[in-house]
XYZ file of N, CA and C in Angstrom:
429
model
N -38.631 170.113 30.699
C -39.611 170.642 31.621
C -40.935 169.914 31.400
N -41.528 169.393 32.485
C -42.802 168.692 32.416
C -43.934 169.695 32.255
N -45.007 169.248 31.634
C -46.188 170.094 31.514
C -47.411 169.212 31.329
N -48.573 169.729 31.646
C -49.826 169.020 31.477
C -50.902 170.015 31.098
N -51.993 169.505 30.537
C -53.151 170.331 30.212
C -54.041 170.438 31.442
N -54.711 171.568 31.593
C -55.641 171.768 32.697
C -57.052 171.424 32.238
N -57.894 170.918 33.112
C -57.666 170.652 34.534
C -56.880 169.364 34.754
N -56.193 169.297 35.890
C -55.448 168.100 36.292
C -56.157 167.509 37.499
N -56.644 166.280 37.342
C -57.387 165.635 38.430
C -56.531 164.660 39.234
N -55.438 164.209 38.680
C -54.538 163.325 39.424
C -53.456 164.197 40.060
N -53.719 164.639 41.291
C -52.810 165.585 41.944
C -52.124 165.005 43.177
N -52.312 163.715 43.433
C -51.790 163.121 44.671
C -50.271 163.265 44.794
N -49.558 163.312 43.681
C -48.101 163.456 43.707
C -47.658 164.914 43.883
N -48.613 165.840 43.867
C -48.278 167.260 43.932
C -48.434 167.869 45.323
N -49.112 167.158 46.226
C -49.329 167.665 47.586
C -48.878 166.608 48.591
N -48.427 167.032 49.763
C -47.971 166.056 50.759
C -49.118 165.361 51.492
N -50.308 165.935 51.497
C -51.428 165.347 52.216
C -51.904 164.078 51.521
N -52.352 163.126 52.326
C -52.850 161.856 51.800
C -54.258 161.602 52.323
N -54.990 160.756 51.632
C -56.328 160.380 52.048
C -56.274 159.860 53.474
N -57.171 160.240 54.344
C -58.432 160.932 54.119
C -58.356 162.441 54.348
N -57.151 163.014 54.357
C -57.017 164.428 54.687
C -56.694 165.293 53.473
N -57.192 164.903 52.310
C -57.005 165.693 51.092
C -58.225 166.588 50.899
N -57.986 167.896 50.798
C -59.077 168.877 50.687
C -59.027 169.664 49.382
N -58.297 169.165 48.392
C -58.304 169.676 47.015
C -58.339 168.456 46.100
N -59.016 168.562 44.963
C -59.029 167.391 44.076
C -58.704 167.696 42.620
N -58.632 168.983 42.263
C -58.342 169.330 40.871
C -57.511 170.607 40.814
N -56.493 170.586 39.972
C -55.717 171.789 39.666
C -56.320 172.387 38.395
N -56.906 173.568 38.531
C -57.589 174.207 37.409
C -56.686 175.124 36.594
N -55.745 175.798 37.276
C -54.887 176.747 36.579
C -53.646 177.007 37.423
N -52.570 177.384 36.759
C -51.296 177.646 37.431
C -50.519 178.687 36.644
N -49.960 179.660 37.361
C -48.933 180.556 36.823
C -47.900 180.690 37.935
N -46.751 181.287 37.658
C -45.770 181.461 38.736
C -46.302 182.268 39.926
N -47.341 183.083 39.708
C -47.851 183.946 40.779
C -49.227 183.580 41.305
N -49.857 182.536 40.750
C -51.173 182.157 41.253
C -51.482 180.709 40.930
N -52.481 180.212 41.643
C -52.959 178.857 41.416
C -54.458 178.840 41.673
N -55.158 177.961 40.971
C -56.603 177.811 41.168
C -56.909 176.327 41.257
N -57.623 175.960 42.327
C -57.984 174.562 42.544
C -59.492 174.445 42.695
N -59.969 173.202 42.675
C -61.366 172.960 43.028
C -61.437 171.745 43.935
N -62.577 171.640 44.619
C -62.788 170.542 45.557
C -64.282 170.289 45.677
N -64.667 169.039 45.432
C -66.056 168.634 45.613
C -66.184 167.963 46.972
N -67.083 168.468 47.785
C -67.229 168.025 49.169
C -68.056 166.739 49.209
N -67.441 165.691 49.751
C -68.075 164.369 49.807
C -68.530 164.030 51.228
N -69.454 163.089 51.328
C -70.028 162.689 52.613
C -69.004 162.152 53.595
N -67.986 161.463 53.104
C -67.005 160.829 53.998
C -65.879 161.770 54.425
N -65.982 163.034 54.053
C -64.941 163.994 54.423
C -64.921 164.206 55.934
N -63.732 164.176 56.508
C -63.562 164.325 57.955
C -64.027 165.681 58.475
N -64.068 166.684 57.624
C -64.391 168.037 58.058
C -65.787 168.483 57.601
N -66.673 167.517 57.448
C -68.080 167.779 57.154
C -68.887 167.450 58.404
N -69.776 168.375 58.745
C -70.672 168.151 59.888
C -72.042 168.710 59.522
N -73.084 167.919 59.754
C -74.458 168.339 59.466
C -74.612 168.852 58.036
N -73.966 168.174 57.096
C -74.056 168.464 55.657
C -73.361 169.758 55.230
N -72.463 170.279 56.073
C -71.699 171.478 55.727
C -70.210 171.212 55.899
N -69.413 171.806 55.033
C -67.953 171.774 55.122
C -67.567 172.832 56.150
N -66.898 172.419 57.212
C -66.605 173.293 58.342
C -65.557 174.363 58.016
N -65.470 175.367 58.881
C -64.465 176.424 58.747
C -63.063 175.839 58.650
N -62.781 174.839 59.484
C -61.449 174.203 59.451
C -61.189 173.549 58.105
N -62.226 173.040 57.460
C -62.079 172.463 56.129
C -61.737 173.517 55.093
N -62.389 174.667 55.203
C -62.083 175.760 54.269
C -60.641 176.241 54.438
N -60.199 176.365 55.679
C -58.822 176.805 55.925
C -57.834 175.768 55.390
N -58.121 174.485 55.617
C -57.237 173.430 55.108
C -57.256 173.412 53.584
N -58.413 173.624 52.987
C -58.511 173.700 51.530
C -57.643 174.830 50.989
N -57.681 175.976 51.662
C -56.858 177.109 51.216
C -55.374 176.780 51.351
N -54.984 176.163 52.465
C -53.575 175.799 52.673
C -53.123 174.762 51.647
N -53.977 173.787 51.351
C -53.605 172.766 50.369
C -53.548 173.334 48.955
N -54.313 174.363 48.684
C -54.213 175.035 47.388
C -52.833 175.679 47.241
N -52.342 176.278 48.320
C -50.990 176.845 48.311
C -49.960 175.728 48.106
N -50.144 174.607 48.805
C -49.234 173.458 48.641
C -49.266 172.944 47.206
N -50.434 172.984 46.586
C -50.572 172.556 45.195
C -49.754 173.451 44.262
N -49.716 174.742 44.552
C -48.893 175.662 43.758
C -47.423 175.265 43.847
N -46.952 175.045 45.057
C -45.555 174.650 45.256
C -45.278 173.307 44.592
N -46.165 172.349 44.801
C -45.968 171.013 44.228
C -45.931 171.018 42.723
N -46.812 171.774 42.092
C -46.822 171.823 40.636
C -45.603 172.565 40.093
N -45.182 173.599 40.798
C -43.975 174.321 40.407
C -42.768 173.377 40.406
N -42.645 172.554 41.437
C -41.544 171.586 41.490
C -41.718 170.520 40.415
N -42.948 170.071 40.155
C -43.229 169.096 39.102
C -42.751 169.616 37.748
N -43.017 170.880 37.464
C -42.596 171.462 36.191
C -41.079 171.448 36.018
N -40.370 171.456 37.148
C -38.898 171.406 37.107
C -38.375 169.976 37.267
N -39.287 168.997 37.192
C -38.944 167.574 37.362
C -38.285 167.304 38.705
N -38.768 167.988 39.739
C -38.269 167.781 41.099
C -39.403 167.283 41.978
N -39.051 166.587 43.042
C -40.048 166.081 43.984
C -40.582 167.239 44.813
N -41.895 167.264 44.967
C -42.530 168.324 45.753
C -42.087 168.245 47.209
N -41.696 169.361 47.798
C -41.240 169.360 49.188
C -42.421 169.393 50.161
N -42.145 169.061 51.389
C -43.126 169.216 52.452
C -43.033 170.647 52.960
N -44.171 171.218 53.242
C -44.192 172.574 53.764
C -45.104 172.652 54.968
N -45.060 173.777 55.618
C -45.858 173.998 56.814
C -46.508 175.367 56.733
N -47.640 175.495 57.424
C -48.252 176.806 57.564
C -47.481 177.534 58.653
N -46.878 178.666 58.298
C -46.143 179.460 59.279
C -47.074 180.357 60.072
N -48.074 180.922 59.387
C -49.060 181.750 60.069
C -50.276 181.911 59.170
N -51.401 182.188 59.820
C -52.649 182.494 59.122
C -53.190 183.763 59.763
N -53.565 184.721 58.915
C -54.168 185.924 59.477
C -55.271 186.421 58.556
N -56.083 187.279 59.114
C -57.193 187.858 58.366
C -58.106 186.801 57.760
N -58.405 185.753 58.532
C -59.326 184.725 58.054
C -60.752 185.242 58.178
N -61.488 185.138 57.100
C -62.898 185.484 57.109
C -63.663 184.371 56.412
N -64.704 183.867 57.078
C -65.578 182.862 56.488
C -66.960 183.501 56.382
N -67.439 183.619 55.156
C -68.714 184.281 54.898
C -69.858 183.291 54.770
N -69.519 182.052 54.363
C -70.546 181.050 54.108
C -69.899 179.678 54.118
N -70.570 178.695 54.703
C -70.080 177.320 54.666
C -70.680 176.611 53.459
N -69.844 175.972 52.647
C -70.378 175.236 51.502
C -71.064 173.944 51.956
N -72.014 173.510 51.160
C -72.804 172.326 51.476
C -72.191 171.073 50.877
N -72.611 169.966 51.433
C -72.237 168.649 50.931
C -72.520 168.563 49.427
N -71.586 167.981 48.685
C -71.634 167.772 47.235
C -71.396 169.054 46.421
N -71.213 170.183 47.080
C -70.907 171.414 46.361
C -69.438 171.380 45.926
N -69.142 171.982 44.798
C -67.758 172.123 44.340
C -67.344 173.564 44.575
N -66.287 173.725 45.358
C -65.755 175.062 45.608
C -64.495 175.244 44.774
N -64.194 176.489 44.436
C -62.927 176.806 43.775
C -62.152 177.743 44.694
N -60.850 177.580 44.677
C -59.985 178.355 45.559
C -58.832 178.917 44.746
N -58.560 180.200 44.949
C -57.476 180.875 44.230
C -56.482 181.437 45.234
N -55.216 181.176 44.984
C -54.144 181.723 45.814
C -53.269 182.605 44.943
N -52.995 183.796 45.432
C -52.120 184.743 44.745
C -50.876 184.941 45.602
N -49.720 184.736 45.000
C -48.453 184.888 45.700
C -48.170 186.377 45.872
N -48.023 186.810 47.112
C -47.695 188.200 47.391
C -46.186 188.406 47.460
N -45.496 187.498 48.164
C -44.039 187.552 48.314
C -43.520 186.131 48.461
N -42.321 185.903 47.947
C -41.670 184.605 48.112
C -40.180 184.856 48.279
N -39.625 184.316 49.387
C -38.209 184.541 49.651
C -37.667 183.399 50.492
N -36.669 182.717 49.967
C -35.941 181.659 50.681
C -36.874 180.618 51.316
N -37.835 180.134 50.537
C -38.731 179.077 51.004
C -39.898 179.549 51.835
N -40.012 180.858 52.050
C -41.146 181.414 52.787
C -42.036 182.145 51.778
N -43.308 181.792 51.755
C -44.232 182.374 50.794
C -45.403 183.015 51.521
N -45.715 184.255 51.174
C -46.891 184.947 51.706
C -47.927 184.964 50.591
N -49.140 184.490 50.893
C -50.183 184.402 49.883
C -51.493 184.991 50.382
N -52.294 185.415 49.430
C -53.677 185.791 49.695
C -54.531 184.721 49.024
N -55.472 184.141 49.787
C -56.262 183.026 49.288
C -57.750 183.350 49.433
N -58.519 182.998 48.399
C -59.967 183.187 48.438
C -60.653 181.936 47.918
N -61.734 181.551 48.597
C -62.539 180.406 48.172
C -63.897 180.916 47.699
N -64.444 180.236 46.690
C -65.704 180.646 46.067
C -66.654 179.464 45.967
N -67.951 179.748 46.083
C -68.936 178.688 45.919
C -69.235 178.482 44.438
N -70.200 177.613 44.150
C -70.521 177.283 42.755
C -71.089 178.466 41.982
N -71.583 179.474 42.705
C -72.104 180.683 42.061
C -71.031 181.765 41.921
N -69.781 181.395 42.187
C -68.641 182.309 42.116
C -68.695 183.415 43.162
N -69.447 183.190 44.243
C -69.493 184.133 45.361
C -68.370 183.792 46.332
N -67.680 184.798 46.811
C -66.593 184.567 47.763
C -67.177 184.052 49.076
N -66.656 182.898 49.541
C -67.165 182.319 50.783
C -66.136 182.349 51.910
N -64.859 182.553 51.573
C -63.813 182.616 52.597
C -62.570 183.279 52.017
N -61.783 183.884 52.914
C -60.508 184.462 52.490
C -59.533 184.428 53.663
N -58.254 184.504 53.323
C -57.210 184.511 54.357
C -55.901 184.958 53.741
N -54.989 185.366 54.615
C -53.591 185.522 54.231
C -52.827 184.445 54.981
N -51.925 183.787 54.290
C -51.144 182.703 54.892
C -49.673 182.892 54.553
N -48.865 182.447 55.502
C -47.435 182.363 55.272
C -47.090 180.886 55.356
N -46.487 180.363 54.300
C -46.069 178.958 54.295
C -44.551 178.880 54.221
N -44.027 177.799 54.778
C -42.588 177.605 54.856
C -42.267 176.217 54.331
N -41.296 176.123 53.438
C -40.838 174.818 52.940
C -39.878 174.238 53.965
N -40.092 172.965 54.317
C -39.229 172.299 55.284
C -37.856 172.069 54.676
N -36.831 172.207 55.494
C -35.454 171.968 54.995
C -35.039 170.543 55.199
């Protein structure tokens, strides 16, 4: 079984997204039921406008955090990370848009997982640990 020390900054093999559409950059923590990531918002990010990370960026960051959980879980079993899709998003709330160069942290908690379908609750936090966004997502692993 593979393992690494946290934080893990080389995560490109753990998520299906590729540059320039990567919205997570560090795996901070992992358990079978949760994952925590971080992301520093850069000027060249496609989802930055007027020095703010847009709502769509926060939602993508939350989805990629979920993908990071799946990818790392497969990595630990020495298997290739599968491609997955967002099946649904509900109860999205954005309280604050993070600014350029800010590092946000995102936590996903697995609520249910069955036959490749995962229901998660995801929350994003600013550098002051204030909740800036939340959502429930259902993700599906492609067959």
